[in-house]
JSON list of C-alpha atoms in Angstrom, two decimals:
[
{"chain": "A", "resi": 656, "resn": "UNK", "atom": "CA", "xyz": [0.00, 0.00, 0.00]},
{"chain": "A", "resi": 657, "resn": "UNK", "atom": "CA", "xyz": [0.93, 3.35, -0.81]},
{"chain": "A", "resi": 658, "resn": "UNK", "atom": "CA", "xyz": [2.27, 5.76, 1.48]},
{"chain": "A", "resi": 659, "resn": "UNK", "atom": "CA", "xyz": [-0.88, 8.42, 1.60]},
{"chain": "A", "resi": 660, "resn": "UNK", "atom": "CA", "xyz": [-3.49, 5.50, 1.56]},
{"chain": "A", "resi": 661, "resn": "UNK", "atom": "CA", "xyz": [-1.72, 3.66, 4.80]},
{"chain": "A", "resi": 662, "resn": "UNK", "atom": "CA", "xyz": [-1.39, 6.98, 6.47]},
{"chain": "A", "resi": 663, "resn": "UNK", "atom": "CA", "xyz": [-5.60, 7.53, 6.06]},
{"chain": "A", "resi": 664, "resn": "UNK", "atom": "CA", "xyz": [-5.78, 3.88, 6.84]},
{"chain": "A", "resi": 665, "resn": "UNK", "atom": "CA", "xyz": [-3.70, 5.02, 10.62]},
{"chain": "A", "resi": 666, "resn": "UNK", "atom": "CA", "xyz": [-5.71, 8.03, 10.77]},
{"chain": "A", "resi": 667, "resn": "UNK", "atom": "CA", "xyz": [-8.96, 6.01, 10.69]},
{"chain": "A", "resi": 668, "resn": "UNK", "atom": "CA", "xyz": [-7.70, 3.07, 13.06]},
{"chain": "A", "resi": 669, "resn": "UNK", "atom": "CA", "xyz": [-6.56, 5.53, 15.55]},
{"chain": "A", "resi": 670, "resn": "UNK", "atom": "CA", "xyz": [-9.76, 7.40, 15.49]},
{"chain": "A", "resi": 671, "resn": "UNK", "atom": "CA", "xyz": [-11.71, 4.25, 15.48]},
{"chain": "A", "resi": 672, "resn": "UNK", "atom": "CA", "xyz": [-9.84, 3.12, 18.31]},
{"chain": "A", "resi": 673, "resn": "UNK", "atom": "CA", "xyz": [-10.49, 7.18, 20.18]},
{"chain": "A", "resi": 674, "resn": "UNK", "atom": "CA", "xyz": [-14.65, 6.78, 19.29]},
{"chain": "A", "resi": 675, "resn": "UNK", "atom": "CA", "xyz": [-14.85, 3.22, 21.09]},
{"chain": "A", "resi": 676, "resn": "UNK", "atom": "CA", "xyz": [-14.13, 4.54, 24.77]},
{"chain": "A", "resi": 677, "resn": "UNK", "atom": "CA", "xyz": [-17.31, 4.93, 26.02]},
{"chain": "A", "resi": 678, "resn": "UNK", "atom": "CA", "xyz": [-19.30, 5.55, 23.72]},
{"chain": "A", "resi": 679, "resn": "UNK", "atom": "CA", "xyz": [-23.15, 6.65, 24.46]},
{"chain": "A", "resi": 680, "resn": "UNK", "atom": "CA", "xyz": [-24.30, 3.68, 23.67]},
{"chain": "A", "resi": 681, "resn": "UNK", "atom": "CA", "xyz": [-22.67, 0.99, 22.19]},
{"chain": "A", "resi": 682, "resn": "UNK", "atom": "CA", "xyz": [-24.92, -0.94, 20.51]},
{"chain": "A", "resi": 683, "resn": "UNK", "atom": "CA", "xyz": [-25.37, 2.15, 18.09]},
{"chain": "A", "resi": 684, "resn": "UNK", "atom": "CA", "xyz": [-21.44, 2.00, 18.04]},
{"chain": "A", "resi": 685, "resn": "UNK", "atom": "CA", "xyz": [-21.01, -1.36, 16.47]},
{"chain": "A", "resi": 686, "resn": "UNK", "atom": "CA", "xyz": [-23.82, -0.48, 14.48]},
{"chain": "A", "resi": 687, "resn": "UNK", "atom": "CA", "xyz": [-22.45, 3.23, 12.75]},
{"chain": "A", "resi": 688, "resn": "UNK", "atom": "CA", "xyz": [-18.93, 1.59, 12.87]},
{"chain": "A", "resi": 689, "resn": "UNK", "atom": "CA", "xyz": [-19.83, -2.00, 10.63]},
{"chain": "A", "resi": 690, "resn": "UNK", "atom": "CA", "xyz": [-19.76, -0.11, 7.01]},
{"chain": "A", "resi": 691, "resn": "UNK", "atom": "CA", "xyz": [-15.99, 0.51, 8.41]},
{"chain": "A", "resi": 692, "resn": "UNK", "atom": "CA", "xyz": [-15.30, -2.66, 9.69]},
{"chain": "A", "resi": 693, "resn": "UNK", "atom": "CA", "xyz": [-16.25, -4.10, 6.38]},
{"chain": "A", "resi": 694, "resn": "UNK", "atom": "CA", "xyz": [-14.63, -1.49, 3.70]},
{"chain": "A", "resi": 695, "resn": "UNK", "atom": "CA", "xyz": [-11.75, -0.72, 5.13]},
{"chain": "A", "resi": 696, "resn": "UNK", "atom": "CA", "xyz": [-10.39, -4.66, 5.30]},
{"chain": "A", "resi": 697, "resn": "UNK", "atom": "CA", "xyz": [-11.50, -4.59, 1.39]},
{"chain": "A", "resi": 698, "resn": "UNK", "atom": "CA", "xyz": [-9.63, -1.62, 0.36]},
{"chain": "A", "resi": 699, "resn": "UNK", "atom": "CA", "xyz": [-6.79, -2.97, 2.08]},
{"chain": "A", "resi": 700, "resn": "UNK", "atom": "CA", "xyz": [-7.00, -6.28, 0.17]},
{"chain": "A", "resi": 701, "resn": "UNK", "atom": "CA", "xyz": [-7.74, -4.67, -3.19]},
{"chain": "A", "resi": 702, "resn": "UNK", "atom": "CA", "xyz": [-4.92, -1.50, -2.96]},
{"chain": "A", "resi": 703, "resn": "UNK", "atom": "CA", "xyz": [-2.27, -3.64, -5.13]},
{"chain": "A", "resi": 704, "resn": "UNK", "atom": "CA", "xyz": [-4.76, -4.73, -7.97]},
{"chain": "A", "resi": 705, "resn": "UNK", "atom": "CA", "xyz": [-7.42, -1.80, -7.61]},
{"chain": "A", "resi": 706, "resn": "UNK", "atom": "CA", "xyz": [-5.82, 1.14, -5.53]},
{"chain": "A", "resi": 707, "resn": "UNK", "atom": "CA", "xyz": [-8.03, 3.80, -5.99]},
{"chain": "A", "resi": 708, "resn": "UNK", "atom": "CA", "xyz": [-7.18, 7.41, -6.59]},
{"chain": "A", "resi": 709, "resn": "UNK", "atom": "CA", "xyz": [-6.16, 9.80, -3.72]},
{"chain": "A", "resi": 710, "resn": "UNK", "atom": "CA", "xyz": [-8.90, 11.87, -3.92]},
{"chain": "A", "resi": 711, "resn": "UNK", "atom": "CA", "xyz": [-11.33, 8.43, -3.12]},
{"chain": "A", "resi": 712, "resn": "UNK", "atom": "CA", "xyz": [-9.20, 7.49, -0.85]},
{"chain": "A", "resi": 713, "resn": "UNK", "atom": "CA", "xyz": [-9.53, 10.78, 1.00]},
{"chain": "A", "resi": 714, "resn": "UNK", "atom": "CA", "xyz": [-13.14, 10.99, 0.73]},
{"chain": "A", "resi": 715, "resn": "UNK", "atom": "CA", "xyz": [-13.78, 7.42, 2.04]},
{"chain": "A", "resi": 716, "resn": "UNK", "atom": "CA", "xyz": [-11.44, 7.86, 5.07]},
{"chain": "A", "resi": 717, "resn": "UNK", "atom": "CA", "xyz": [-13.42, 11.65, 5.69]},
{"chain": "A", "resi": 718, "resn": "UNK", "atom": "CA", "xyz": [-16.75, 9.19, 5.67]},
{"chain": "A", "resi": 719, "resn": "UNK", "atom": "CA", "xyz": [-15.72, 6.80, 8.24]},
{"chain": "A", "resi": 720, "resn": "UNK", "atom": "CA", "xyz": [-14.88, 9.54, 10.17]},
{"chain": "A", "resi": 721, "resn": "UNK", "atom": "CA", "xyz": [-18.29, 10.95, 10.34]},
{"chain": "A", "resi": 722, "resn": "UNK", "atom": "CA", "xyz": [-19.90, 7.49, 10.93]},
{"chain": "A", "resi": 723, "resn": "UNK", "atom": "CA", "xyz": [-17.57, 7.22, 13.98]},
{"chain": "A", "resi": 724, "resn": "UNK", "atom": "CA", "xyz": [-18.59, 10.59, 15.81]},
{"chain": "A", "resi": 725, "resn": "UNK", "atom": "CA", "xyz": [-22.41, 9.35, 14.81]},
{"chain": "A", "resi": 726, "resn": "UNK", "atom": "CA", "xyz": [-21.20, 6.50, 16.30]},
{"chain": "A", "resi": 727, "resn": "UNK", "atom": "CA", "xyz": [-19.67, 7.64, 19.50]},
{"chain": "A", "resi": 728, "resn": "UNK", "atom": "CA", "xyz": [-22.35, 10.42, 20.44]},
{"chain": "A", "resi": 729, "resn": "UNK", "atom": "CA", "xyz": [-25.37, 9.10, 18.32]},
{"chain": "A", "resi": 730, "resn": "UNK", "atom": "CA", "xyz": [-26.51, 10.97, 15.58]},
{"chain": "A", "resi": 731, "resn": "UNK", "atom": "CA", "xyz": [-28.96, 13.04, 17.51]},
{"chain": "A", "resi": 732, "resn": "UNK", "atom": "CA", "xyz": [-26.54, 14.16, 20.36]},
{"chain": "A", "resi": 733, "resn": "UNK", "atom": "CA", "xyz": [-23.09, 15.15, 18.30]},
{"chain": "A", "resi": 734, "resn": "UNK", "atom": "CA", "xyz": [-22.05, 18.30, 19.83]},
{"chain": "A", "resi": 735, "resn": "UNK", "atom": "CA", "xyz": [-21.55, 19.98, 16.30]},
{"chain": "A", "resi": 736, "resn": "UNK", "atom": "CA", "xyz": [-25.13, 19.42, 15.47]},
{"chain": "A", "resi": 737, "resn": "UNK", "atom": "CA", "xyz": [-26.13, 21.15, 18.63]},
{"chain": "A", "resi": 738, "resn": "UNK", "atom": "CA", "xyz": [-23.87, 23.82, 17.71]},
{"chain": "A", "resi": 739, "resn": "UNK", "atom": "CA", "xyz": [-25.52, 24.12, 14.20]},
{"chain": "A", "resi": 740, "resn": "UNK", "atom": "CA", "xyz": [-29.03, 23.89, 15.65]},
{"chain": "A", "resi": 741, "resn": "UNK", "atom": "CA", "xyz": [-28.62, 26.72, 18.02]},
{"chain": "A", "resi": 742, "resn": "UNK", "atom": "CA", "xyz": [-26.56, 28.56, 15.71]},
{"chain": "A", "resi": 743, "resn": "UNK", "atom": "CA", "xyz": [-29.54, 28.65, 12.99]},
{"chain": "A", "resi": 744, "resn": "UNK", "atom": "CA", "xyz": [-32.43, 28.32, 15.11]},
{"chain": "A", "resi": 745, "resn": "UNK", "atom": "CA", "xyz": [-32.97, 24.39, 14.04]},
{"chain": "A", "resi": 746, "resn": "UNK", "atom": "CA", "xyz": [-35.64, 22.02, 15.72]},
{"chain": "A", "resi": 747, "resn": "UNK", "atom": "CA", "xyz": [-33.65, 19.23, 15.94]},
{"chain": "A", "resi": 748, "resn": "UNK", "atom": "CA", "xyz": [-29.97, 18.04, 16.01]},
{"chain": "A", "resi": 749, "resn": "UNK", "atom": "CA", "xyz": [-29.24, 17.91, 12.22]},
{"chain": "A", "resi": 750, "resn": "UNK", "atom": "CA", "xyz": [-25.67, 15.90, 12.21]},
{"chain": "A", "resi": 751, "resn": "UNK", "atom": "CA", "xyz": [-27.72, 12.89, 10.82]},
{"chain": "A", "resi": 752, "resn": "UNK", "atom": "CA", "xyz": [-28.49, 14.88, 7.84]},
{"chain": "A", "resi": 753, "resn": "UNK", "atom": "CA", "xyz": [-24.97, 15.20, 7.17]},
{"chain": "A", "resi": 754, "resn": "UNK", "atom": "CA", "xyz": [-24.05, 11.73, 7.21]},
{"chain": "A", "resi": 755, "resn": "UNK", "atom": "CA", "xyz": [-26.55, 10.82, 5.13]},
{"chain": "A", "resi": 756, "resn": "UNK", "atom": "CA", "xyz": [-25.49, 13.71, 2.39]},
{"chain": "A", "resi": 757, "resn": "UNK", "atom": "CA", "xyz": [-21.94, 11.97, 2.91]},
{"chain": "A", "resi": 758, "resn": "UNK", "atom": "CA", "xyz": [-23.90, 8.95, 2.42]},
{"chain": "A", "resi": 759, "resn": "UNK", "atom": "CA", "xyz": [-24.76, 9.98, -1.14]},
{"chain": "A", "resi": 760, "resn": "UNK", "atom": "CA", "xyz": [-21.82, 12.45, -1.61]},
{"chain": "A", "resi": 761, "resn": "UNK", "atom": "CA", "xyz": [-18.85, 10.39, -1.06]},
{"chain": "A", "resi": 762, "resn": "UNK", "atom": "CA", "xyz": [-19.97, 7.18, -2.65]},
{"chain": "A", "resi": 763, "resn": "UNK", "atom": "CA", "xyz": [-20.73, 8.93, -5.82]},
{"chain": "A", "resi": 764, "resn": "UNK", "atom": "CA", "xyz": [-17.25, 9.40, -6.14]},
{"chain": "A", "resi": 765, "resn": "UNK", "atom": "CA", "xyz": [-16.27, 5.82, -5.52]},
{"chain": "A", "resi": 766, "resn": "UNK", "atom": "CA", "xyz": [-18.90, 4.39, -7.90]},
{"chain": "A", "resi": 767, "resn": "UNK", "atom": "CA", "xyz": [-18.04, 6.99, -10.64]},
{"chain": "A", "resi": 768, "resn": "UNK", "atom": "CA", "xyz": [-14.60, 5.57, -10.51]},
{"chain": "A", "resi": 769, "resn": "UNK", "atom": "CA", "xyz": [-15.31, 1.87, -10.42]},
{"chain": "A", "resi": 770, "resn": "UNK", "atom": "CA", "xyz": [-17.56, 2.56, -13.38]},
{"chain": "A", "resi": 771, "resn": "UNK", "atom": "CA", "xyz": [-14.55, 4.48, -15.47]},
{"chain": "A", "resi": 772, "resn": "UNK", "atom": "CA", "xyz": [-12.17, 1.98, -14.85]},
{"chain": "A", "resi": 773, "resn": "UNK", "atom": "CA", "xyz": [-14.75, -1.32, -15.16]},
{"chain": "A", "resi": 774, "resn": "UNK", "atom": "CA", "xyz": [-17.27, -0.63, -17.70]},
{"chain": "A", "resi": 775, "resn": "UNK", "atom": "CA", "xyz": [-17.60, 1.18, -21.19]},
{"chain": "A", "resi": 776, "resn": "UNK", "atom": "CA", "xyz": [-19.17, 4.26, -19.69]},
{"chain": "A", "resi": 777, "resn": "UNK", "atom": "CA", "xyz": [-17.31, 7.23, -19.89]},
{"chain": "A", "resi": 778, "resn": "UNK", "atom": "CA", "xyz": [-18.45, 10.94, -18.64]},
{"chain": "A", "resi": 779, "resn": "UNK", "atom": "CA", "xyz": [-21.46, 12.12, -19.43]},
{"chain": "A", "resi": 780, "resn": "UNK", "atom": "CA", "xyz": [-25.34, 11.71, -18.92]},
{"chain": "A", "resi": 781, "resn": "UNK", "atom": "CA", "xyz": [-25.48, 8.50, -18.69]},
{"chain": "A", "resi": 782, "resn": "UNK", "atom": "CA", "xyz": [-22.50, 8.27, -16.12]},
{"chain": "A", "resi": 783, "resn": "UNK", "atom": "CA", "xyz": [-24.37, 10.88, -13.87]},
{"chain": "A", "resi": 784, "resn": "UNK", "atom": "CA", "xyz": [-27.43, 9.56, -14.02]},
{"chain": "A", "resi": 785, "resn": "UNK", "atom": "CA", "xyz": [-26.39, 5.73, -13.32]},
{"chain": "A", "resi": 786, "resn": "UNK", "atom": "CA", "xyz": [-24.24, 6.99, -10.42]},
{"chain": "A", "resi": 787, "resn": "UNK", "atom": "CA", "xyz": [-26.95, 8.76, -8.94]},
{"chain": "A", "resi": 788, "resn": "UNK", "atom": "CA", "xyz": [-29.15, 6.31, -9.23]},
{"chain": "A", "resi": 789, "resn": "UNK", "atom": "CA", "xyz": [-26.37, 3.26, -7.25]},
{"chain": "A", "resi": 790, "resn": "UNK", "atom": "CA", "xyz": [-26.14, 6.32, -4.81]},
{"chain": "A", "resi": 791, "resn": "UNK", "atom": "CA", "xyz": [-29.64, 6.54, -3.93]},
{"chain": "A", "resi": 792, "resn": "UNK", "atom": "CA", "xyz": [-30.38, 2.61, -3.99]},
{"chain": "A", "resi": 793, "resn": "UNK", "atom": "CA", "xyz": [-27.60, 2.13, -2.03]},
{"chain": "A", "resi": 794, "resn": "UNK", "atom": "CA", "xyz": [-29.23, 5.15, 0.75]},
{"chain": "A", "resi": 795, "resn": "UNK", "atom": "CA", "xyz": [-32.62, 2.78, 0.68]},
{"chain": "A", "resi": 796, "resn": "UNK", "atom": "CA", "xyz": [-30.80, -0.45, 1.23]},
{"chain": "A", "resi": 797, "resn": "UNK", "atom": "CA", "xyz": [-29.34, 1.43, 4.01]},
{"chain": "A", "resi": 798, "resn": "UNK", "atom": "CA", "xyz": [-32.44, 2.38, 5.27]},
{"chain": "A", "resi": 799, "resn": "UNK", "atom": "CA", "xyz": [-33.79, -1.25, 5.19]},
{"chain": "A", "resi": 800, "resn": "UNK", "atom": "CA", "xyz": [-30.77, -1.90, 6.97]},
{"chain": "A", "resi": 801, "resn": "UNK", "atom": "CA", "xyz": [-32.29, 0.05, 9.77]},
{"chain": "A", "resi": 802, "resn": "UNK", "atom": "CA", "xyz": [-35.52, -0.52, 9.79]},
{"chain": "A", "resi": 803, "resn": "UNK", "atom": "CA", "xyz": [-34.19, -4.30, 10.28]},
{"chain": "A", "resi": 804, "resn": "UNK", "atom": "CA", "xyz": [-32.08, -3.70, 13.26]},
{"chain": "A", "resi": 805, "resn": "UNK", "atom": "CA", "xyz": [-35.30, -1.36, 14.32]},
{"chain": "A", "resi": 806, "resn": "UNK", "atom": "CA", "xyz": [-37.65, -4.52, 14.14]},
{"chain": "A", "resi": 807, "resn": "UNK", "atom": "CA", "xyz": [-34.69, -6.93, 15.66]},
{"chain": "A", "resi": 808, "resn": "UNK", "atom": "CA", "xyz": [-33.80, -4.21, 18.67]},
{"chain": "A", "resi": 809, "resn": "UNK", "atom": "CA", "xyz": [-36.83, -2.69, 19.50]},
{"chain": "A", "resi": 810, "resn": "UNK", "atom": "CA", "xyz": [-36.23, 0.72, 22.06]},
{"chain": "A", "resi": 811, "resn": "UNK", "atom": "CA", "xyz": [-32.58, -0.83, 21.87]},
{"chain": "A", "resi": 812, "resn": "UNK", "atom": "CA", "xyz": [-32.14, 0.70, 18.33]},
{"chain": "A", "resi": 813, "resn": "UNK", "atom": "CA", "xyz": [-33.78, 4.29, 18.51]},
{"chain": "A", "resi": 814, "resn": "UNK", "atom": "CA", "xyz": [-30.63, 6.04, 18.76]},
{"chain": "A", "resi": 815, "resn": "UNK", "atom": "CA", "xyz": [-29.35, 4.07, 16.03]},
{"chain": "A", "resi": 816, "resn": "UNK", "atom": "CA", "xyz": [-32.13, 5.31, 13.97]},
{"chain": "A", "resi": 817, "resn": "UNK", "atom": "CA", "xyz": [-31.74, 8.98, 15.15]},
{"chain": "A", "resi": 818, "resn": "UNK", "atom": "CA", "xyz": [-35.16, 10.29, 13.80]},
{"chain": "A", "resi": 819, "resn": "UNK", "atom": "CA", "xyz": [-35.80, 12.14, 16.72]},
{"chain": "A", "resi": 820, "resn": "UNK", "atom": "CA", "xyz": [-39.51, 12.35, 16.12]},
{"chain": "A", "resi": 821, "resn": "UNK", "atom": "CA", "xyz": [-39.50, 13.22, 12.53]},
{"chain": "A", "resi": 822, "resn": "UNK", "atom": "CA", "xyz": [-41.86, 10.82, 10.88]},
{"chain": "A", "resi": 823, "resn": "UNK", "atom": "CA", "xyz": [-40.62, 11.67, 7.30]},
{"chain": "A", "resi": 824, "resn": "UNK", "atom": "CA", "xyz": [-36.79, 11.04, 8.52]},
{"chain": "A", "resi": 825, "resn": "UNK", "atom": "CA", "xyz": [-36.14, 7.95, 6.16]},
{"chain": "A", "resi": 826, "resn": "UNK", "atom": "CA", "xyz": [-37.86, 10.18, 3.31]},
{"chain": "A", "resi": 827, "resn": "UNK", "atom": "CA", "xyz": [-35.54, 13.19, 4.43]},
{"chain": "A", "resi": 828, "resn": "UNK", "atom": "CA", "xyz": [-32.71, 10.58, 5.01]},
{"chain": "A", "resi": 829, "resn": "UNK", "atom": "CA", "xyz": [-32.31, 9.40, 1.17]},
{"chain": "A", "resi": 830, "resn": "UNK", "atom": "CA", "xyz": [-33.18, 12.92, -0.15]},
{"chain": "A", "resi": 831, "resn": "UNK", "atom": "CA", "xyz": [-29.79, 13.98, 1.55]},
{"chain": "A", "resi": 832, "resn": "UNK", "atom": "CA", "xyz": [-28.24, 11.45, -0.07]},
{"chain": "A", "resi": 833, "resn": "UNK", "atom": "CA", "xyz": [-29.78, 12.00, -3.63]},
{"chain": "A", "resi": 834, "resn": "UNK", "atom": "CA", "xyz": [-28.60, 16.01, -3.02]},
{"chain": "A", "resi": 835, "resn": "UNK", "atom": "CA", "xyz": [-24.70, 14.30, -2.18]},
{"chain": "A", "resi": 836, "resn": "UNK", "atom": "CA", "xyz": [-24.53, 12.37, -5.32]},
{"chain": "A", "resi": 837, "resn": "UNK", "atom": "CA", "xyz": [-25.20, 15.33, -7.28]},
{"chain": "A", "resi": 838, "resn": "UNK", "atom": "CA", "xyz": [-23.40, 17.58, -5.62]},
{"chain": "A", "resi": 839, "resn": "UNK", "atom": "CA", "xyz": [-20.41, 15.42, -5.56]},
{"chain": "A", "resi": 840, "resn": "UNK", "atom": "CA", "xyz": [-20.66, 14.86, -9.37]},
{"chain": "A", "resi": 841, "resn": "UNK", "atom": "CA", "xyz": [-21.27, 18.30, -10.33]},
{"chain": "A", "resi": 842, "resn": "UNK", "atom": "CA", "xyz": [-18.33, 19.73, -8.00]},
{"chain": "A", "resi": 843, "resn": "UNK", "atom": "CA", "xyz": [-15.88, 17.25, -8.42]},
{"chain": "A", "resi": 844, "resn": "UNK", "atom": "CA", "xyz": [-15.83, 15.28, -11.40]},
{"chain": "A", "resi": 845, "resn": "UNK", "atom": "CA", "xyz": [-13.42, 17.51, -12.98]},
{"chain": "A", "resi": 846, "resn": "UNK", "atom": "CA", "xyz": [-11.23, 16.88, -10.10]},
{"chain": "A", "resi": 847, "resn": "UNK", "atom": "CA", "xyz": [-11.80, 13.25, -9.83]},
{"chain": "A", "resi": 848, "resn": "UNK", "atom": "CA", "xyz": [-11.16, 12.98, -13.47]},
{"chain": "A", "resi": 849, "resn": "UNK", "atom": "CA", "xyz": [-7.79, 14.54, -13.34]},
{"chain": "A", "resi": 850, "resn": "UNK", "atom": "CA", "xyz": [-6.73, 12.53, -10.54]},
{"chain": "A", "resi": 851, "resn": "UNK", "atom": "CA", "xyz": [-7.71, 9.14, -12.72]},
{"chain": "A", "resi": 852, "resn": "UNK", "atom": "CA", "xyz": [-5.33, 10.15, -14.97]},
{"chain": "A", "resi": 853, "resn": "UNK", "atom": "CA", "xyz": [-3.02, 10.73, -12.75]},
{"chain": "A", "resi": 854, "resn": "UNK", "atom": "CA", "xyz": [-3.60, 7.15, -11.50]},
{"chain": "A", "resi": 855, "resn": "UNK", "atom": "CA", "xyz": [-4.04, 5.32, -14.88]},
{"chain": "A", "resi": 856, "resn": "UNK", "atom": "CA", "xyz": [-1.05, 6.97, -16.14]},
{"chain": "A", "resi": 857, "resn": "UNK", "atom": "CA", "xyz": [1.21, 6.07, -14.19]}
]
């Protein structure tokens, strides 16, 4: 592994390592922290046949950053997301909303690049619109995916689910992510291309 890539890969264990000490409540814990505990063991088996390009990299070890404070505080108790409600005059603790823009945001980025270098797509239309469209299946998999550990925990999994009353939160939840992947695709695909290059080209 390269030397950026293992120094994210540090960053991220270190961090994941910081957000385990007593958390709020640890079931939510395992729960924010599994995407992690998945991804990160498959970029590190892939780097030498698929590394990806720094600016992925970057992104994906910014995401598992923000699943860990979730994680740590629950989504509906981070401290920033106090800061921001109080600051604008919110009703609620809004930090959720940002992981789920992340949600849609960052993996945008990751699919857009698997497609490149995997299929004949190149950019375009039909590039945006299939990566949107992985983005926001992927949010309301994600959203089964708690619903599921909703039905399986009871009480035991509100935190996890963060809706904090808000009975259009999954609705509101996959909209974030639908506004990440197009945001991330309209902001940084000229970026993202360049660093490909940089990659392929090598």
């Amino acid at each position: 592994m390269k030397r950026y890539p293992a120094a994210l890969l540090l960053i991220v264990g270190a961090a994941l390592v910081l957000s385990g000490f007593h958390p709020y409540d640890r079931t939510t814990w395992w729960l924010e922290i599994f995407p992690i505990l998945i991804g990160a063991p498959l970029l590190v088996a892939t780097a030498r046949r698929f590394p990806l390009t720094t600016l992925t990299y970057t992104l994906l070890a910014l995401h598992a950053i923000i699943l860990m404070v979730g994680g740590h505080y629950t989504y509906a108790r981070v401290p920033l997301g106090f800061w921001f409600q109080n600051l604008l005059g919110l009703a609620r603790n809004d930090y959720d909303r940002l992981g789920h823009f992340a949600q849609g945001f960052i993996p945008a980025i990751l699919v857009r690049e698997i497609l490149l270098r995997t299929s004949p797509l190149r950019p375009g239309r039909w590039l945006f619109v299939i990566v949107t469209a992985i983005c926001l299946a992927f949010s309301a998999c994600y959203e089964f995916f708690e619903w599921g550990a909703a039905v399986a925990g009871g009480n035991a999994a509100d935190a996890f689910l963060g809706t904090q009353g808000d009975v259009w939160d999954t609705q509101s939840d996959m909209f974030c992510a639908l506004i990440g992947a197009i945001v991330a695709q309209l902001t940084l695909a000229g970026v993202h291309d360049r660093s490909l290059a940089k990659l392929l080209n090598r």
